[in-house]
CSV table of C-alpha atoms in Angstrom, one decimal:
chain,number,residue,atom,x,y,z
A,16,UNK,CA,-12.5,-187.5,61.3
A,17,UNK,CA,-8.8,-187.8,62.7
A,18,UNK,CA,-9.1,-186.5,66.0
A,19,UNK,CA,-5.5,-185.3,65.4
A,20,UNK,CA,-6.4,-183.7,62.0
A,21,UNK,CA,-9.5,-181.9,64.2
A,22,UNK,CA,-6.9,-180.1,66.1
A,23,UNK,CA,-4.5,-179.1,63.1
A,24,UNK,CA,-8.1,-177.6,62.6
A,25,UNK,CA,-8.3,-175.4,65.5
A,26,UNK,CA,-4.9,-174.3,65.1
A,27,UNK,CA,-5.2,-173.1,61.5
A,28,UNK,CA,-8.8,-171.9,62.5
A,29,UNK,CA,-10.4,-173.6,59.4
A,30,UNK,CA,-12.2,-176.5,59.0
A,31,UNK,CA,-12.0,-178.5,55.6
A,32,UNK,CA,-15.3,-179.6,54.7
A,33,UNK,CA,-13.7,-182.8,52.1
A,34,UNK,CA,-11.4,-185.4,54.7
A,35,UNK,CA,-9.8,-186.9,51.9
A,36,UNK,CA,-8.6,-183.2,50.9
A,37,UNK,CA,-6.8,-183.0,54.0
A,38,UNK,CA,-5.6,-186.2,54.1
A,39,UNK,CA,-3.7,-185.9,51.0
A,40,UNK,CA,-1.9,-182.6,51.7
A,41,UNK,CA,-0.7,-184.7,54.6
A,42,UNK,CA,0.3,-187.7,52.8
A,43,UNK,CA,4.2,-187.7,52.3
A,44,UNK,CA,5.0,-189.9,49.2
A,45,UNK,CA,7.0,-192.6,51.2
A,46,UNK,CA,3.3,-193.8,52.7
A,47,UNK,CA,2.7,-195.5,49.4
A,48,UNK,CA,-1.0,-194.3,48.8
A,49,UNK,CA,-2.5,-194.1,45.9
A,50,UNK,CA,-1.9,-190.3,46.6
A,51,UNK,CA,0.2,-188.2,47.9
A,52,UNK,CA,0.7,-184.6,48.4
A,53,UNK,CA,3.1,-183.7,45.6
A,54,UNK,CA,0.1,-181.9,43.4
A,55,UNK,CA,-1.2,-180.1,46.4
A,56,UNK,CA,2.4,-178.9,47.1
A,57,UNK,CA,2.9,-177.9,43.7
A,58,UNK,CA,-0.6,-175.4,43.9
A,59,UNK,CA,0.5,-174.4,47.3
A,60,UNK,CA,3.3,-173.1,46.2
A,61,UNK,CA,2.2,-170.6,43.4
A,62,UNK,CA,-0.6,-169.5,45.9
A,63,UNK,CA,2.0,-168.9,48.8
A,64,UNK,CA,4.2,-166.7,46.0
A,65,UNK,CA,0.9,-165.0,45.0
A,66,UNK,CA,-0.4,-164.5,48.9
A,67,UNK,CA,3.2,-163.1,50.1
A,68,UNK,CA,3.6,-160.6,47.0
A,69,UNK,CA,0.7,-159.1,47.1
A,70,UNK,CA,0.8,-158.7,51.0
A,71,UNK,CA,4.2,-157.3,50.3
A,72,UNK,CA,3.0,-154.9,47.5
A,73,UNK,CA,0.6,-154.0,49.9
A,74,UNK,CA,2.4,-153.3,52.9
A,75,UNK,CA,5.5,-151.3,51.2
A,76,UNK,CA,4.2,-149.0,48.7
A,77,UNK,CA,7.2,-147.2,48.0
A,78,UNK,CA,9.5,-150.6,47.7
A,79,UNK,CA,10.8,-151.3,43.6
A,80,UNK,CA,9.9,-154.8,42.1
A,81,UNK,CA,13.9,-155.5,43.0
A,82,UNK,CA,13.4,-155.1,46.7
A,83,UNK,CA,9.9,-156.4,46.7
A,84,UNK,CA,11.7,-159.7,45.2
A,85,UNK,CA,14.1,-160.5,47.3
A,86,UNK,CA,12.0,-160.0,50.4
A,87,UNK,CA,9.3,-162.1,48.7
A,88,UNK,CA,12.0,-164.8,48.8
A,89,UNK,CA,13.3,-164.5,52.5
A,90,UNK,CA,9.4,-165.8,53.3
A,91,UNK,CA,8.9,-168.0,50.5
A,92,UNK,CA,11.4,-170.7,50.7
A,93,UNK,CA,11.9,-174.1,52.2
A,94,UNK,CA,13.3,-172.3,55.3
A,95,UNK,CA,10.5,-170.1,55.7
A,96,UNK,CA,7.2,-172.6,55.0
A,97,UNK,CA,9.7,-175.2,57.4
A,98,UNK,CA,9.2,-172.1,60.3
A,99,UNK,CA,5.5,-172.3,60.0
A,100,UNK,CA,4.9,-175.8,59.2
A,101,UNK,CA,7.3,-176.2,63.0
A,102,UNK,CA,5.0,-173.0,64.1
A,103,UNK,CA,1.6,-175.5,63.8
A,104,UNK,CA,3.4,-178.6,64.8
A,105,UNK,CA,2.4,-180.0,61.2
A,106,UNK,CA,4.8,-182.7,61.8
A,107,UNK,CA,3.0,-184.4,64.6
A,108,UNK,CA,0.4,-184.9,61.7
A,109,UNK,CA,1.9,-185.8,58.2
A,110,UNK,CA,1.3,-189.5,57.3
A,111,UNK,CA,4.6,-191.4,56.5
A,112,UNK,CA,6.7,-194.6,56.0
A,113,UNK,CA,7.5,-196.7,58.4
A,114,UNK,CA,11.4,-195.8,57.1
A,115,UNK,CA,10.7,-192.4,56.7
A,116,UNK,CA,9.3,-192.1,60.5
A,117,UNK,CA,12.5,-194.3,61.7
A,118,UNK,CA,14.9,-191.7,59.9
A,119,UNK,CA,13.2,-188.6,61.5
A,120,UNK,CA,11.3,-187.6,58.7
A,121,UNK,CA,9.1,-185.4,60.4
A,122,UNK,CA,11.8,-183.0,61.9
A,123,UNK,CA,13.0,-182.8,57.9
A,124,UNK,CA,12.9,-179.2,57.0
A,125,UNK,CA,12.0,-179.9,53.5
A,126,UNK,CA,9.0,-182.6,53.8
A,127,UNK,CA,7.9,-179.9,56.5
A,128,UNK,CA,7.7,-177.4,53.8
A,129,UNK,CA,6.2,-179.4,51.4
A,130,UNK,CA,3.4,-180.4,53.9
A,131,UNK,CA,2.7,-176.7,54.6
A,132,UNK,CA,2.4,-175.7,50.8
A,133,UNK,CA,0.4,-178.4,50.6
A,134,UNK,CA,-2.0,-177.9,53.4
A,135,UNK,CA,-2.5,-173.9,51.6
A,136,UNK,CA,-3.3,-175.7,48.1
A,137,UNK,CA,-6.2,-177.8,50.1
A,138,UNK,CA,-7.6,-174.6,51.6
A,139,UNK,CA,-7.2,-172.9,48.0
A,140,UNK,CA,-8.5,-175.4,46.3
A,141,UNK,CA,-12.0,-176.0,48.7
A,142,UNK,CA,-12.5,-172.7,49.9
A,143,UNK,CA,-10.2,-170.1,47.9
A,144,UNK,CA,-7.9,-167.6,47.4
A,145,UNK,CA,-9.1,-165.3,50.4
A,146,UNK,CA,-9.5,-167.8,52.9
A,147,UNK,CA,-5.6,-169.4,52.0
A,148,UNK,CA,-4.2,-166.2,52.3
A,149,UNK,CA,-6.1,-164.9,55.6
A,150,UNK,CA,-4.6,-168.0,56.9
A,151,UNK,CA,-1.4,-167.7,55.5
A,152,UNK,CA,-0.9,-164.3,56.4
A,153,UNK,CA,-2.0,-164.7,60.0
A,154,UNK,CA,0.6,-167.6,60.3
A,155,UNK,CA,3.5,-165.0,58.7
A,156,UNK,CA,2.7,-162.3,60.6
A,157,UNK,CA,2.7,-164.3,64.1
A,158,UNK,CA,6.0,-165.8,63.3
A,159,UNK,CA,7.8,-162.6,61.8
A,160,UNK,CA,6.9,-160.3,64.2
A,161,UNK,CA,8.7,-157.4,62.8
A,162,UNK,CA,7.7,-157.6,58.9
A,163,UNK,CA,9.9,-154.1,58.4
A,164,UNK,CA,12.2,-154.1,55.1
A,165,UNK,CA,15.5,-153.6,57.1
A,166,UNK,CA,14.7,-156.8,59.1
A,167,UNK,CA,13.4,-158.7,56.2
A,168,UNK,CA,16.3,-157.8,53.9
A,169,UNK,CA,18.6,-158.6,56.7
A,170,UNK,CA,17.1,-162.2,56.9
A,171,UNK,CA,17.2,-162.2,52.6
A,172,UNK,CA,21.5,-161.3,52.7
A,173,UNK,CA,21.7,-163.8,55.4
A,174,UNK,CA,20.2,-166.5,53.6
A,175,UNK,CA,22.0,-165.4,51.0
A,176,UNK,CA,25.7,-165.5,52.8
């Protein structure tokens, strides 16, 4: 194995028992594989939306579906999966173009995002929905240290502005 993917290991703490799984989730479409990791994005995605509401649910009871929704998206946007993909250095490891590479593609907020949805829908998809969202939610919490709703809806209005 990639002794650079080996230490994207130890940093998400999980070890993906299929190489070509991870390979793919790091495979940005410019590196002209016959895969890429577009479909893994797309899974990673609807699992991230499904791991951050329920966490959310779950850690403010009282909140209405209105609140709960707009803090949902101050985490689950490009800017958010960018901080945690930056968080785990996931750019040192994504596979790209040659062109891609030369025009600082892995400092792009948005291929960073897709790599880190992507890298969830791997872990979904081998080991699933408990093990993506312990990981996930370990991530969140260590880079939003104060998940409170006045600090999250702060973050939501300025996104917003």
């Amino acid at each position: 194995m990639n002794k650079n993917i080996e230490s994207l290991e130890k940093t998400l703490d999980y070890k993906f028992k299929d190489e070509k799984l991870i390979i793919e989730a790091l495979t940005h479409k410019s590196h002209k594989q016959p895969y890429d990791n577009e479909r893994l994005e797309f899974l990673g995605d609807a699992v991230l939306d499904l791991i951050v509401g329920e966490y959310l649910f779950k850690k403010f009871p009282s909140s209405d579906e209105g609140k709960l929704s707009k803090i949902r998206a101050s985490l689950v946007n490009e800017g958010g999966f960018d901080m945690l993909a930056r968080s785990i250095n996931l750019g040192e490891y994504i596979y790209l173009s040659n062109a891609e590479e030369n025009n600082d593609g892995r400092e792009k907020p948005s291929l960073l995002s897709n790599a880190f949805e992507a890298i969830i829908g791997a872990i979904y998809l081998e080991s699933g929905l408990q093990t993506a969202n312990d990981i996930a939610i370990k991530l969140i919490e260590k880079n939003h240290e104060d998940i409170s709703l006045d600090s999250l809806f702060k973050d939501f209005k300025t996104t917003l502005q």
